Short mmCIF file of C-alpha atoms in Angstrom, two decimals:
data_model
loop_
_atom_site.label_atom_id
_atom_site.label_comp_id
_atom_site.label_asym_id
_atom_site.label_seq_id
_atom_site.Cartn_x
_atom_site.Cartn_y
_atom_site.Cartn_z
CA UNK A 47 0.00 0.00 0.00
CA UNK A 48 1.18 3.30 -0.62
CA UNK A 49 0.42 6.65 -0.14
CA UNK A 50 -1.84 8.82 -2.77
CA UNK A 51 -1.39 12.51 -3.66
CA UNK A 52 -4.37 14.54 -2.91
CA UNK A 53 -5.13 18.60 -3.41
CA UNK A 54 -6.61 20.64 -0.59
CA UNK A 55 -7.79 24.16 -1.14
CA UNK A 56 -7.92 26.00 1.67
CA UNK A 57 -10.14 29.11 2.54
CA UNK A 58 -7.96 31.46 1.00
CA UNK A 59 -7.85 29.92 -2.30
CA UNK A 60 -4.33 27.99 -1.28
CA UNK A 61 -3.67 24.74 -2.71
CA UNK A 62 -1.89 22.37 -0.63
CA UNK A 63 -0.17 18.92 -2.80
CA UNK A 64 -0.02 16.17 0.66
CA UNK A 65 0.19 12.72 1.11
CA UNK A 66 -2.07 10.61 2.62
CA UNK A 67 -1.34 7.09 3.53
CA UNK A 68 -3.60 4.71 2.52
CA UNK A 69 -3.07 1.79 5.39
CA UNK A 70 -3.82 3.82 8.38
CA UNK A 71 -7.24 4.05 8.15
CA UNK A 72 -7.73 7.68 7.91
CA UNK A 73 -9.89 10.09 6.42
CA UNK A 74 -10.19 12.98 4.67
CA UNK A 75 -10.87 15.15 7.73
CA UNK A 76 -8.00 13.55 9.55
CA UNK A 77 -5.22 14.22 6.36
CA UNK A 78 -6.53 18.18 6.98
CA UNK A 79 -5.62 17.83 10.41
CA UNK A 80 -2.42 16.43 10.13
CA UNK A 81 -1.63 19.20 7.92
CA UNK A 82 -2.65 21.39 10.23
CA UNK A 83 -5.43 22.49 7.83
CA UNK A 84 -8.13 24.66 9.92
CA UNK A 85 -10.82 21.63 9.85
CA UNK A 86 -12.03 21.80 13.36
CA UNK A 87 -13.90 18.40 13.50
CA UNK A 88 -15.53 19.12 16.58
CA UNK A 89 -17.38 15.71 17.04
CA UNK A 90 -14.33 13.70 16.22
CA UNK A 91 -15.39 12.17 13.06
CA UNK A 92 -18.92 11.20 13.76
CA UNK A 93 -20.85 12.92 10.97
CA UNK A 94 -22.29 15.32 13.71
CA UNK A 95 -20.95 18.58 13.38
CA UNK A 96 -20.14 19.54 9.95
CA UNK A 97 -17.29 21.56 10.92
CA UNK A 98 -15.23 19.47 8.08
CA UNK A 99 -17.43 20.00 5.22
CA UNK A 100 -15.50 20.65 1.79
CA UNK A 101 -16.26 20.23 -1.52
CA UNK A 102 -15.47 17.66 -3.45
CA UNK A 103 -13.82 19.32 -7.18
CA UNK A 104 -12.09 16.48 -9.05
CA UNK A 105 -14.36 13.78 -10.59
CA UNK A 106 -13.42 11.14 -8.28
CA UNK A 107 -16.89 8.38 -7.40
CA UNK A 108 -16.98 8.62 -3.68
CA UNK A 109 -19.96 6.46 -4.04
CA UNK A 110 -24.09 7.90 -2.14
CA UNK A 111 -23.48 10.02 1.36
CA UNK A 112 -24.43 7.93 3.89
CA UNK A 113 -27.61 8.39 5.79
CA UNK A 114 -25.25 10.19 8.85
CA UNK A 115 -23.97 12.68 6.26
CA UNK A 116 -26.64 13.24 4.55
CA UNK A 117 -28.95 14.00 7.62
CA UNK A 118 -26.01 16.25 8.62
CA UNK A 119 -25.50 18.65 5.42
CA UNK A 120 -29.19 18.77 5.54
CA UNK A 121 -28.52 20.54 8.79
CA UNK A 122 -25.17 22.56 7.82
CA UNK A 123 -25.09 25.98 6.35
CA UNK A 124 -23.04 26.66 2.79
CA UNK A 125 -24.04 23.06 1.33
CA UNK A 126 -23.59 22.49 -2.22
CA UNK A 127 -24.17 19.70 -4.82
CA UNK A 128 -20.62 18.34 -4.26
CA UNK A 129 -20.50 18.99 -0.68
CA UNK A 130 -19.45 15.79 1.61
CA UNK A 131 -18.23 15.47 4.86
CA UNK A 132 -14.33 15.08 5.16
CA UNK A 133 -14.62 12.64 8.43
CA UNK A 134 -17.17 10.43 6.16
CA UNK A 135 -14.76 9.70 3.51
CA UNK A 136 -12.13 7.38 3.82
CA UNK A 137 -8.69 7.37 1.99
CA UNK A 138 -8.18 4.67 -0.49
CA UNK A 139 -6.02 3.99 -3.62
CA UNK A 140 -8.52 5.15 -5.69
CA UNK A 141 -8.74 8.40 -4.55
CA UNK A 142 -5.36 8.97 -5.80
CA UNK A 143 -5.76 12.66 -7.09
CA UNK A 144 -8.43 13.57 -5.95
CA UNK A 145 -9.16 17.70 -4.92
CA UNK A 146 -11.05 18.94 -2.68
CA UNK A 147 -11.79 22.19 -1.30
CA UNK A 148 -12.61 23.59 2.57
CA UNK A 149 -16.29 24.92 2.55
CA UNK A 150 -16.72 28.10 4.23
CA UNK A 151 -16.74 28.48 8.25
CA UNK A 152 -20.26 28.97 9.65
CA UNK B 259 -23.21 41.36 40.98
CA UNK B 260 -22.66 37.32 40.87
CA UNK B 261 -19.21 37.22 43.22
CA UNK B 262 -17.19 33.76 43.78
CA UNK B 263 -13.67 32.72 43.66
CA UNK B 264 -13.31 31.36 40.52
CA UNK B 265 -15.63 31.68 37.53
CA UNK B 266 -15.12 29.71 35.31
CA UNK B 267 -16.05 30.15 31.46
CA UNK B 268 -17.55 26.72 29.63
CA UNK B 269 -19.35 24.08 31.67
CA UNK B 270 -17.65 21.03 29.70
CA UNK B 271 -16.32 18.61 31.68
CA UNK B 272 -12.83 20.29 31.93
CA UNK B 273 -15.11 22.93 33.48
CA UNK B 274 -17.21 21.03 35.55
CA UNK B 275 -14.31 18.75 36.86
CA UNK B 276 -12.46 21.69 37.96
CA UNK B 277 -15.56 22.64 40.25
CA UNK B 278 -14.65 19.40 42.20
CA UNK B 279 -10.68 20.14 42.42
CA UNK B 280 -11.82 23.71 43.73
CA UNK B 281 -13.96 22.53 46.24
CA UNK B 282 -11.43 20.21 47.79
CA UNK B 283 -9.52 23.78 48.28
CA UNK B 284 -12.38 24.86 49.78
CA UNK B 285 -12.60 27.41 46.59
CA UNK B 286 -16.58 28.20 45.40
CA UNK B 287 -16.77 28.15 41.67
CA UNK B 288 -19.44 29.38 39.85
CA UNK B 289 -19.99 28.96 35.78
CA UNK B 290 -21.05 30.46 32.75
CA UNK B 291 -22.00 29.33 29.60
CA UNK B 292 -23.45 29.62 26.28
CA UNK B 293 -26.14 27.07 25.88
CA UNK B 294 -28.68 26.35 28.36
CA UNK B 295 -27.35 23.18 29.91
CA UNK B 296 -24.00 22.51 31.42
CA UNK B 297 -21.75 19.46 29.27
CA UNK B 298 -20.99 21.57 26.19
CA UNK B 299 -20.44 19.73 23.19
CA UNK B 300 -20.67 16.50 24.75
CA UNK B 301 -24.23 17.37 25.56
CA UNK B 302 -25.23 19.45 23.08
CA UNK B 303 -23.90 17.60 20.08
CA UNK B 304 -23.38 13.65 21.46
CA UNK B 305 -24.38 12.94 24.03
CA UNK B 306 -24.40 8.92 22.54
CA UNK B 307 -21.46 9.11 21.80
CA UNK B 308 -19.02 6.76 23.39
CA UNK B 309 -15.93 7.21 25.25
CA UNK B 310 -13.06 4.85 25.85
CA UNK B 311 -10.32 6.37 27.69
CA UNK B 312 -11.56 8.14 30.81
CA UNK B 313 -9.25 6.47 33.21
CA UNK B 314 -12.11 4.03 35.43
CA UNK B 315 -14.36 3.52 32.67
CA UNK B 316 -13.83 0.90 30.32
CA UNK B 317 -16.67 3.02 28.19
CA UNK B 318 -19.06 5.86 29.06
CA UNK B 319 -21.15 7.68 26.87
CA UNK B 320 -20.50 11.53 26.93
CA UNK B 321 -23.72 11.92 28.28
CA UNK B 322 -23.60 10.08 30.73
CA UNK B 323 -19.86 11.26 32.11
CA UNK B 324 -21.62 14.96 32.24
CA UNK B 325 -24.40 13.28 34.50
CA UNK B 326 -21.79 11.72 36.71
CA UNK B 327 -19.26 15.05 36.89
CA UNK B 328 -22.32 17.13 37.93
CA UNK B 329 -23.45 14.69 40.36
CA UNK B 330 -20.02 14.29 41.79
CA UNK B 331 -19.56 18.30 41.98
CA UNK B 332 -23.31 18.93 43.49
CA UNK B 333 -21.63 19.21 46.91
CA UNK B 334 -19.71 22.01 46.01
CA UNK B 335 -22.66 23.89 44.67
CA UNK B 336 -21.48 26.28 42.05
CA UNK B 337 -23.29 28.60 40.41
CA UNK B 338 -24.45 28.70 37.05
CA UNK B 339 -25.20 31.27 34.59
CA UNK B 340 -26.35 29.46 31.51
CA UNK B 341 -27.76 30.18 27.76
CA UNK B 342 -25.24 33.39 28.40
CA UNK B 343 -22.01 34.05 26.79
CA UNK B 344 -19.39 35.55 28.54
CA UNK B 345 -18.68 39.15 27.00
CA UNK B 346 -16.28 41.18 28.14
CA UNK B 347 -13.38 41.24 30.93
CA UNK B 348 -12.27 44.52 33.18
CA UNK B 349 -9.61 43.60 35.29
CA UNK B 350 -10.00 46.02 39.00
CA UNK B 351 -7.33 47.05 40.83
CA UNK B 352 -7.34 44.25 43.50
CA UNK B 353 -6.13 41.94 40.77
CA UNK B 354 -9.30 40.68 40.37
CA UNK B 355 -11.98 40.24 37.57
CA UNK B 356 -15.91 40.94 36.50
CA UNK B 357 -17.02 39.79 33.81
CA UNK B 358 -20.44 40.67 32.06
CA UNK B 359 -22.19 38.00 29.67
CA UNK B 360 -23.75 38.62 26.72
CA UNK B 361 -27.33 39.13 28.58
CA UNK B 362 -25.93 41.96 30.99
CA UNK B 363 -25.01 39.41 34.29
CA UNK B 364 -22.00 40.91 35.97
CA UNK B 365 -19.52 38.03 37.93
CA UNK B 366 -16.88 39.44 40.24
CA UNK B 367 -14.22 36.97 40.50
CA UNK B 368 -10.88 36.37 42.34
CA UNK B 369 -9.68 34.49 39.28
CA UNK B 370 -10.85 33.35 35.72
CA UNK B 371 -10.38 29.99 34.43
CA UNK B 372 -11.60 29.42 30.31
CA UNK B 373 -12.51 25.95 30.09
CA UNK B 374 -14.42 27.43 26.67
CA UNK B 375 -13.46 24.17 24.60
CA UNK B 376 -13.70 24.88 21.11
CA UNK B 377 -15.34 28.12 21.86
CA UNK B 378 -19.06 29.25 22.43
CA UNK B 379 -21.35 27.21 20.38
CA UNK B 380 -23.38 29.28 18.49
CA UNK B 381 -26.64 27.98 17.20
CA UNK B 382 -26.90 27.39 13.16
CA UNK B 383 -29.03 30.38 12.37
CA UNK B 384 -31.66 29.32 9.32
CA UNK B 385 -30.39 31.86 6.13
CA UNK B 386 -33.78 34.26 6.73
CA UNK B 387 -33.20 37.87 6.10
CA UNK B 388 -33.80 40.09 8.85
CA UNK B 389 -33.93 37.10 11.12
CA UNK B 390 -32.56 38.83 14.12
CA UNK B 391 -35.22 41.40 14.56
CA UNK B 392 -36.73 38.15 16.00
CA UNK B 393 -34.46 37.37 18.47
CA UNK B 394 -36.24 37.00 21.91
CA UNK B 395 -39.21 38.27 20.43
CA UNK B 396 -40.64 35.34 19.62
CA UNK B 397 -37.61 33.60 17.99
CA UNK B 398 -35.13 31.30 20.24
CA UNK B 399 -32.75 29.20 19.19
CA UNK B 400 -32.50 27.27 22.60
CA UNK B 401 -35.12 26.58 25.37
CA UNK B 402 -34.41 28.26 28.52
CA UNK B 403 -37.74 28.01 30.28
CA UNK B 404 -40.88 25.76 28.43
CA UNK B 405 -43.27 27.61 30.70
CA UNK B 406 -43.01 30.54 28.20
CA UNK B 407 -44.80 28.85 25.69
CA UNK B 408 -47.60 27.46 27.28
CA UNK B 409 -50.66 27.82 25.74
CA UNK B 410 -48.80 29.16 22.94
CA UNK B 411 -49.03 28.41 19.43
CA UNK B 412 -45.13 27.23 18.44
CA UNK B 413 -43.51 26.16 15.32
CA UNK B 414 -40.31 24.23 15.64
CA UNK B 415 -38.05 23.55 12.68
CA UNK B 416 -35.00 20.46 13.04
CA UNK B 417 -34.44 17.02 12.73
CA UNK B 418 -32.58 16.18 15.84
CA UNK B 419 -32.79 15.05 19.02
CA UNK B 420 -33.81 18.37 19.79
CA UNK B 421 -36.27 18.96 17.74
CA UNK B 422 -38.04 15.79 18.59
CA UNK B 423 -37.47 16.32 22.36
CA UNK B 424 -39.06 19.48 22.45
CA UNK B 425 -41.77 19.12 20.24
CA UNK B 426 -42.50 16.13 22.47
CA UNK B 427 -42.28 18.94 25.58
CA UNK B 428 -44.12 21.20 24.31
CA UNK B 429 -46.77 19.23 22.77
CA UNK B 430 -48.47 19.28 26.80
CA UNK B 431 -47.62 22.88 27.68
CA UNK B 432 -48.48 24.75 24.19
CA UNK B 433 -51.47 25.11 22.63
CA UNK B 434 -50.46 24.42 19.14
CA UNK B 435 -47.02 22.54 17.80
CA UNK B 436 -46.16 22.27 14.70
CA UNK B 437 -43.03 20.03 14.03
CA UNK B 438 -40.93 21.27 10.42
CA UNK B 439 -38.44 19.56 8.97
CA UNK B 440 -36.51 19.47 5.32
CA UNK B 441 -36.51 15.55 5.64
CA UNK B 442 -38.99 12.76 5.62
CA UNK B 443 -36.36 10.54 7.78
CA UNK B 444 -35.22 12.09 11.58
CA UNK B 445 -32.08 12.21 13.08
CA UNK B 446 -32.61 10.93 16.41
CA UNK B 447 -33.44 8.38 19.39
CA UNK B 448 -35.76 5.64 17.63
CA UNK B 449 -38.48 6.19 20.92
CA UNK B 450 -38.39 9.89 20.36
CA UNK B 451 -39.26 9.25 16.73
CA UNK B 452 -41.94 6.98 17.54
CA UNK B 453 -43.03 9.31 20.51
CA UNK B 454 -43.59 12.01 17.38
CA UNK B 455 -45.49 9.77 15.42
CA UNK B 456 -47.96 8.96 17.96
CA UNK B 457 -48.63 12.89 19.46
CA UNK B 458 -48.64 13.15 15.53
CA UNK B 459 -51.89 10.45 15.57
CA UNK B 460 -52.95 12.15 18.23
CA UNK B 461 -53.24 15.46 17.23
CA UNK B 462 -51.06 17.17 19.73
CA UNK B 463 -48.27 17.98 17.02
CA UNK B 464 -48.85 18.43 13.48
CA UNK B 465 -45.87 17.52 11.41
CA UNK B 466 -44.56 18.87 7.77
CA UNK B 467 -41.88 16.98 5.82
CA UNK B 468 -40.44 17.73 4.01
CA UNK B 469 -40.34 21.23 3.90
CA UNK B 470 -38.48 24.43 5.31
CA UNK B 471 -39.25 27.87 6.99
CA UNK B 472 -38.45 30.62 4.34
CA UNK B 473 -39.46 33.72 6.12
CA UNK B 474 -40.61 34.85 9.55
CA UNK B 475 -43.65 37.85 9.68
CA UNK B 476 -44.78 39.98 12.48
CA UNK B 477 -44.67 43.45 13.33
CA UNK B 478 -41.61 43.72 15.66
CA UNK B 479 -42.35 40.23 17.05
CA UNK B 480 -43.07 36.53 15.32
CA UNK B 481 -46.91 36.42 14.42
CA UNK B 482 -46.22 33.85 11.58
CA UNK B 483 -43.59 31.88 9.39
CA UNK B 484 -43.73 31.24 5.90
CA UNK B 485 -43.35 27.68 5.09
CA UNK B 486 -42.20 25.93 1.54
CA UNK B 487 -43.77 22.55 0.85
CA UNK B 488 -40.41 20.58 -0.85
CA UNK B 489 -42.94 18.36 -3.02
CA UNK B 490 -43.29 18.93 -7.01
CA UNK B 491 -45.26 22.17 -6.63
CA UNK B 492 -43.45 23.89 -4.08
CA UNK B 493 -46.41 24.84 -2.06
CA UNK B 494 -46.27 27.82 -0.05
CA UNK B 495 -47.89 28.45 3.68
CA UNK B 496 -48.36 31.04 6.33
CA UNK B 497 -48.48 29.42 9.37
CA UNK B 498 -50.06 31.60 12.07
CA UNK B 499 -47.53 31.30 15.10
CA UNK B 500 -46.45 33.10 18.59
CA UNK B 501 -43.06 31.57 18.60
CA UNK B 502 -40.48 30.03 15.82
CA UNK B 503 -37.82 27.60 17.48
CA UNK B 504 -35.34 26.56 14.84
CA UNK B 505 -33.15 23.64 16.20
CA UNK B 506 -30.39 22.77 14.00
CA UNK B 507 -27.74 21.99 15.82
CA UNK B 508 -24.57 24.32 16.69
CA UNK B 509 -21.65 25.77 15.46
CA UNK B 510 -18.41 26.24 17.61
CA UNK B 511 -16.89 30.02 17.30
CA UNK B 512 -14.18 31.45 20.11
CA UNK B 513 -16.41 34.63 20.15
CA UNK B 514 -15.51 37.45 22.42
CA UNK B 515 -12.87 35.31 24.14
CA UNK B 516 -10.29 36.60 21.52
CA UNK B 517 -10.80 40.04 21.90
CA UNK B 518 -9.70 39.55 25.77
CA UNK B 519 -6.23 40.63 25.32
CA UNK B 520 -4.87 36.93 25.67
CA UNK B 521 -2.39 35.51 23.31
CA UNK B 522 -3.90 33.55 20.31
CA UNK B 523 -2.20 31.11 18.75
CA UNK B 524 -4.04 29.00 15.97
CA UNK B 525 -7.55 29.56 17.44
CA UNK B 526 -6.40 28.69 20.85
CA UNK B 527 -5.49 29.92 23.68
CA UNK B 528 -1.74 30.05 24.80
CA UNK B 529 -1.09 28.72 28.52
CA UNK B 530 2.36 28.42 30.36
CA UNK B 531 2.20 24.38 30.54
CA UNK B 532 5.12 23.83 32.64
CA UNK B 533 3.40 25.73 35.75
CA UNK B 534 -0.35 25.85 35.95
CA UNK B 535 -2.07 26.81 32.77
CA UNK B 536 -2.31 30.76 32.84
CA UNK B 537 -2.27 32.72 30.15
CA UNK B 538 -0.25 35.93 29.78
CA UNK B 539 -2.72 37.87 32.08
CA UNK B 540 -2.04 36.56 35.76
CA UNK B 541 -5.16 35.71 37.03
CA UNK B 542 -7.00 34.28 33.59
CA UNK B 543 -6.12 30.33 33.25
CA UNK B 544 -7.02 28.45 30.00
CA UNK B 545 -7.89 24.85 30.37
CA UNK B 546 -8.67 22.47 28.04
CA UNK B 547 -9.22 22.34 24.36
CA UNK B 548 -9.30 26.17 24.19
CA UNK B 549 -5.43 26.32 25.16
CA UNK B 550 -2.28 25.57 23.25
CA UNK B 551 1.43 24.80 24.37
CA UNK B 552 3.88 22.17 23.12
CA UNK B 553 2.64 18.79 23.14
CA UNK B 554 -1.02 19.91 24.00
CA UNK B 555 -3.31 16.88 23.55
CA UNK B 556 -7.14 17.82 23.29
CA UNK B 557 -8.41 14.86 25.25
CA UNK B 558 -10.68 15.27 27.67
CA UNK B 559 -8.64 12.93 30.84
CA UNK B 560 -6.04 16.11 29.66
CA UNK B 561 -8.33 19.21 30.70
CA UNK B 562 -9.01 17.37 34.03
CA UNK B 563 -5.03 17.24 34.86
CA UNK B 564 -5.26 20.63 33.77
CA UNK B 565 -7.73 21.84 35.84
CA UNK B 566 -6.59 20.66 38.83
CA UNK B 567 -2.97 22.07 38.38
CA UNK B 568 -4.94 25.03 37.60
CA UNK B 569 -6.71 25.38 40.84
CA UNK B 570 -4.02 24.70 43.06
CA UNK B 571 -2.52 27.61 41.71
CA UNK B 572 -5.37 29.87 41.71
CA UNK B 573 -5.57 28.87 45.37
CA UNK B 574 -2.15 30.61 45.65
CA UNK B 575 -3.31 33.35 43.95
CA UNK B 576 -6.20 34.20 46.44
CA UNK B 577 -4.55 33.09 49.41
CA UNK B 578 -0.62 34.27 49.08
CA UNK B 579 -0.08 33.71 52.70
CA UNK B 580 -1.29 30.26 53.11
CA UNK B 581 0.51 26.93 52.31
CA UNK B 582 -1.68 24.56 51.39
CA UNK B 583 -0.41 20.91 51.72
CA UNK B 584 -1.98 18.42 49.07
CA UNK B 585 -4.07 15.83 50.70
CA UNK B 586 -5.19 12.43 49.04
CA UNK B 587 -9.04 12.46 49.03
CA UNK B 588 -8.96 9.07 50.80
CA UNK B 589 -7.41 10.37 53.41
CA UNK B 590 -8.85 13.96 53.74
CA UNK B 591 -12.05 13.09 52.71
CA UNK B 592 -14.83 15.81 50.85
CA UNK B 593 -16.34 18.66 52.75
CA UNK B 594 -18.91 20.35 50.57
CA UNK B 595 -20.25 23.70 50.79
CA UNK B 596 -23.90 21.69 51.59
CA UNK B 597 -22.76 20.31 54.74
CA UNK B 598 -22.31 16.43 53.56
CA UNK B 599 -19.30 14.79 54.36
CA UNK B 600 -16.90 12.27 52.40
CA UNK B 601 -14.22 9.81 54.08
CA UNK B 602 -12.74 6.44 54.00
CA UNK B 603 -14.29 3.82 56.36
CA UNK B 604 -11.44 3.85 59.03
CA UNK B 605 -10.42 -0.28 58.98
CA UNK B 606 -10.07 -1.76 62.78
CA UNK B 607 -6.52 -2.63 62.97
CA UNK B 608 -5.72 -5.92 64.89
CA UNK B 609 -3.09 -5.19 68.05
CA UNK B 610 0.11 -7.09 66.68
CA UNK B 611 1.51 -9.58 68.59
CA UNK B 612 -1.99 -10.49 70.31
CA UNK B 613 -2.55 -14.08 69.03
CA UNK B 614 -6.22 -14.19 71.14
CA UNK B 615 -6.75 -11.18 68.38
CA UNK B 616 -6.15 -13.24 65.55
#
C-alpha cells in the first residue's frame, strides 16, 4: 500500500499537494488535520458537526453520502451539490488525485 | 453582581471537573455558559457518543460522564449562569476580575479559568433575512424556560434530538405545535421518533416533511412563518404562530474570548504548561481544548489534569499567605459547601503480637 497525492484548497484559495497514507485508516478530515489544515472536527469524526465540510472538485466516485452525512449537510449551512463530509470519507487507492476544497466556516 | 472565587467560562467537563478540584480547596466556583445546559459539546452535540479512555471507565457515553461530573460536583454547589455568553473582561485594581455575559449578568471573580473548549457554540441560524429582529421576540434558538410557551401556538423547525425532544415537551404545555423539517427521515433516538409519530396520531403535534421555513412575519415580534412545501409544486404556507424555534444543531466560534487581550495562537489559547495553565494575564487560566502549548493533547482525561494544576494555583493566587499541603481524598475526605461529608471507612486494625486477636 502506498500513499496517494491529494489537493486541498484552503479558505484562502491555497492549494496544498499532501500525502495521505492509505493503510492507516484515515480520512479525509483527519489528512486536513495532520496538515494542520483549519478543519475543526468538533465531534471527532462522527458525521455530527459539519465543521469538516468541503467540496469535493475532481471527478473522483466517492460512491451515495451515507444516511449520517446526509442527515447532517441537511442541517449545515453553505451546502452544495458536491459537498461531503471530510470525516465520512475514507482514503483509499482510488482516490489517488483527488481535490477537494474547505467549505466556508459557519 | 454574581461574586465567587473562581468563575469559570464553559461548563464542559474540563469545566465542571475543575468545580470538584476547587472545592477540595475549599474554593466556590461558579460557571457560565453559552447554551442552556452545562456538558458543552458532549451534551449538546453527542451525548451517545461513546468514550473509551476516561481512566475508570472501560466506556461511558459523553452523556452520561456529564451526568456523573455534575453529580459528583453537586456538593460544592457552584453557580451557574447558563444560555449566556461571557462578553467582556475589566480587570479592577485588586487583581481581580468581572465579567459581564452577553445578557448583561455581571460576575466578580478572584480568578478566571476558560474551560471554553472549542469556543461558544453558536446555534446554526436558518439563512432568513432580517432574522434577528426576532431574536427574543418570539424567535429562540434554545429553550431556557418551556413555561413561556404554554398555551402558545409554536412552530419548531430540526431534525434532531432536539427537535423531537421538544416538540415532544411542548406538545403538553403549548397550545399548538407544529413540528418542520426538510426531511422525511429524523435524526434521532428511535423512541423519540416513535413518541412524534404517535402525538402526531394524536393530534397534539402536526408535522410537515419535508419542507423548510423561508421567512418569519410579524410586526416587531413573530406572528407567523412562511413555510415551503419541498414536493413537485413547491407549495407555499403562512403558518399563524407566537413563537419560531429553529433547532439545527450548533456551530463552535471562540467569540468574544479573543478580543480579551490573551495571546492567540491557531484559534487557541496560549497557557504556560510547565506551571499551571495561565495565560499571559495573571489571574486568567485556560484549560482544556481552548489552550495551546507544546505537546497539548485535546483529550478530555487532559483538561481534568489541567484543571486541577490550575486550581491549586489559583488557590495561591487568592490566598498568598497560606501553604496549602496536598491531601489524598482518601485520606482527607470531601467537605462540601452543603454540609455532607466524604471519608474512608477507618479499617479496625488488629493489636500485633496479640494471638487471642487473631
Amino acid at each position: 500500500m502506498s500513499d496517494i497525492k491529494m489537493t486541498i484548497i484552503d479558505r484562502d484559495g491555497q492549494r496544498h499537494e499532501v500525502d495521505a497514507p492509505t493503510d492507516m485508516n484515515m480520512n479525509v478530515m483527519e489528512v486536513c488535520k495532520a496538515y494542520d489544515l483549519p478543519v475543526q472536527a468538533v465531534c471527532g469524526g462522527m458525521a455530527m458537526c459539519a465543521t469538516c465540510q468541503c467540496y469535493i472538485i475532481s471527478d473522483h466516485d466517492l460512491g451515495e453520502r451515507n444516511d449520517d452525512e446526509e442527515a447532517m449537510l441537511w442541517e449545515a449551512q453553505n451546502v452544495k451539490e458536491n459537498s461531503r463530509l471530510g470525516c465520512q470519507i475514507p482514503i483509499t487507492e482510488n482516490l489517488e488525485g483527488l481535490v477537494i476544497e474547505l467549505a466556508p466556516e459557519e | 453582581m454574581i461574586t465567587t472565587d473562581i468563575l469559570i467560562i464553559g461548563a464542559g467537563p474540563t469545566g465542571l471537573f475543575a468545580v470538584f478540584e476547587a472545592g477540595l480547596l475549599k474554593l466556590k466556583c461558579h460557571i457560565i455558559d453559552a447554551l442552556a445546559q452545562p456538558g458543552g459539546q458532549c451534551t449538546e452535540l453527542y451525548p451517545k457518543k461513546p468514550i473509551y479512555d476516561i481512566p475508570g471507565f472501560p466506556e461511558v457515553l459523553a452523556g452520561d460522564l456529564v451526568d456523573n461530573l455534575m453529580k459528583q460536583i453537586e456538593p460544592f454547589q457552584p453557580g451557574f449562569t447558563l444560555g449566556e455568553r461571557a462578553e467582556t473582561i475589566e480587570k479592577q485594581e485588586d487583581g481581580s476580575f468581572i465579567v459581564t455575559t452577553s445578557k448583561g449578568t455581571k460576575h466578580h471573580a478572584k480568578v478566571v479559568a476558560i474551560a471554553g473548549g472549542l469556543g461558544s457554540f453558536e446555534p446554526r441560524k436558518p439563512a432568513i433575512d432580517g432574522i434577528e429582529n426576532y431574536e427574543d421576540n418570539g424567535l429562540a434558538y434554545m429553550i431556557k424556560d418551556p413555561e413561556v410557551y404554554r398555551d402558545k401556538k409554536v412552530v419548531i423547525a430540526g431534525g434532531g434530538d432536539s427537535a423531537l425532544d421538544w416538540s415532544i415537551f411542548l406538545a403538553d404545555v403549548a397550545s399548538e405545535v407544529t413540528l418542520v423539517h426538510r426531511r422525511e427521515e429524523f435524526r434521532g433516538a428511535l423512541d423519540s421518533v416513535e413518541k412524534v409519530e404517535e402525538l402526531v396520531q394524536q393530534d397534539k403535534i402536526r408535522l410537515v416533511t419535508p419542507a423548510e421555513i423561508l421567512d418569519i412575519n410579524g410586526d416587531g415580534k413573530v406572528e407567523s412563518v412562511l413555510l415551503q412545501h419541498n414536493d413537485e409544486a413547491k407549495r407555499m404556507e403562512v403558518i399563524e404562530c407566537d413563537a419560531f424555534i429553529p433547532l439545527f444543531g450548533l456551530a463552535p466560534k471562540l467569540g468574544p474570548i479573543a478580543d480579551w487581550g490573551l495571546e492567540i495562537e491557531k484559534n487557541a489559547i496560549k497557557v504556560d504548561n510547565t506551571l499551571d495553565y495561565q495565560t499571559n494575564i495573571p489571574g486568567i487560566y485556560a484549560i482544556g481544548d481552548v489552550n495551546t502549548y507544546p505537546g497539548k493533547l485535546k483529550l478530555i482525561l487532559c483538561g481534568f489534569h489541567e484543571a486541577t494544576l490550575m486550581c491549586q494555583s489559583a488557590y495561591q493566587r487568592i490566598f498568598p499567605d497560606k501553604r496549602y499541603v496536598m491531601k489524598y481524598t482518601t485520606v482527607g475526605g470531601i467537605d462540601g459547601f452543603d454540609g455532607s461529608r466524604k471519608e474512608a471507612e477507618k479499617a479496625v486494625v488488629k493489636k500485633i503480637g496479640n494471638k487471642q486477636n487473631v
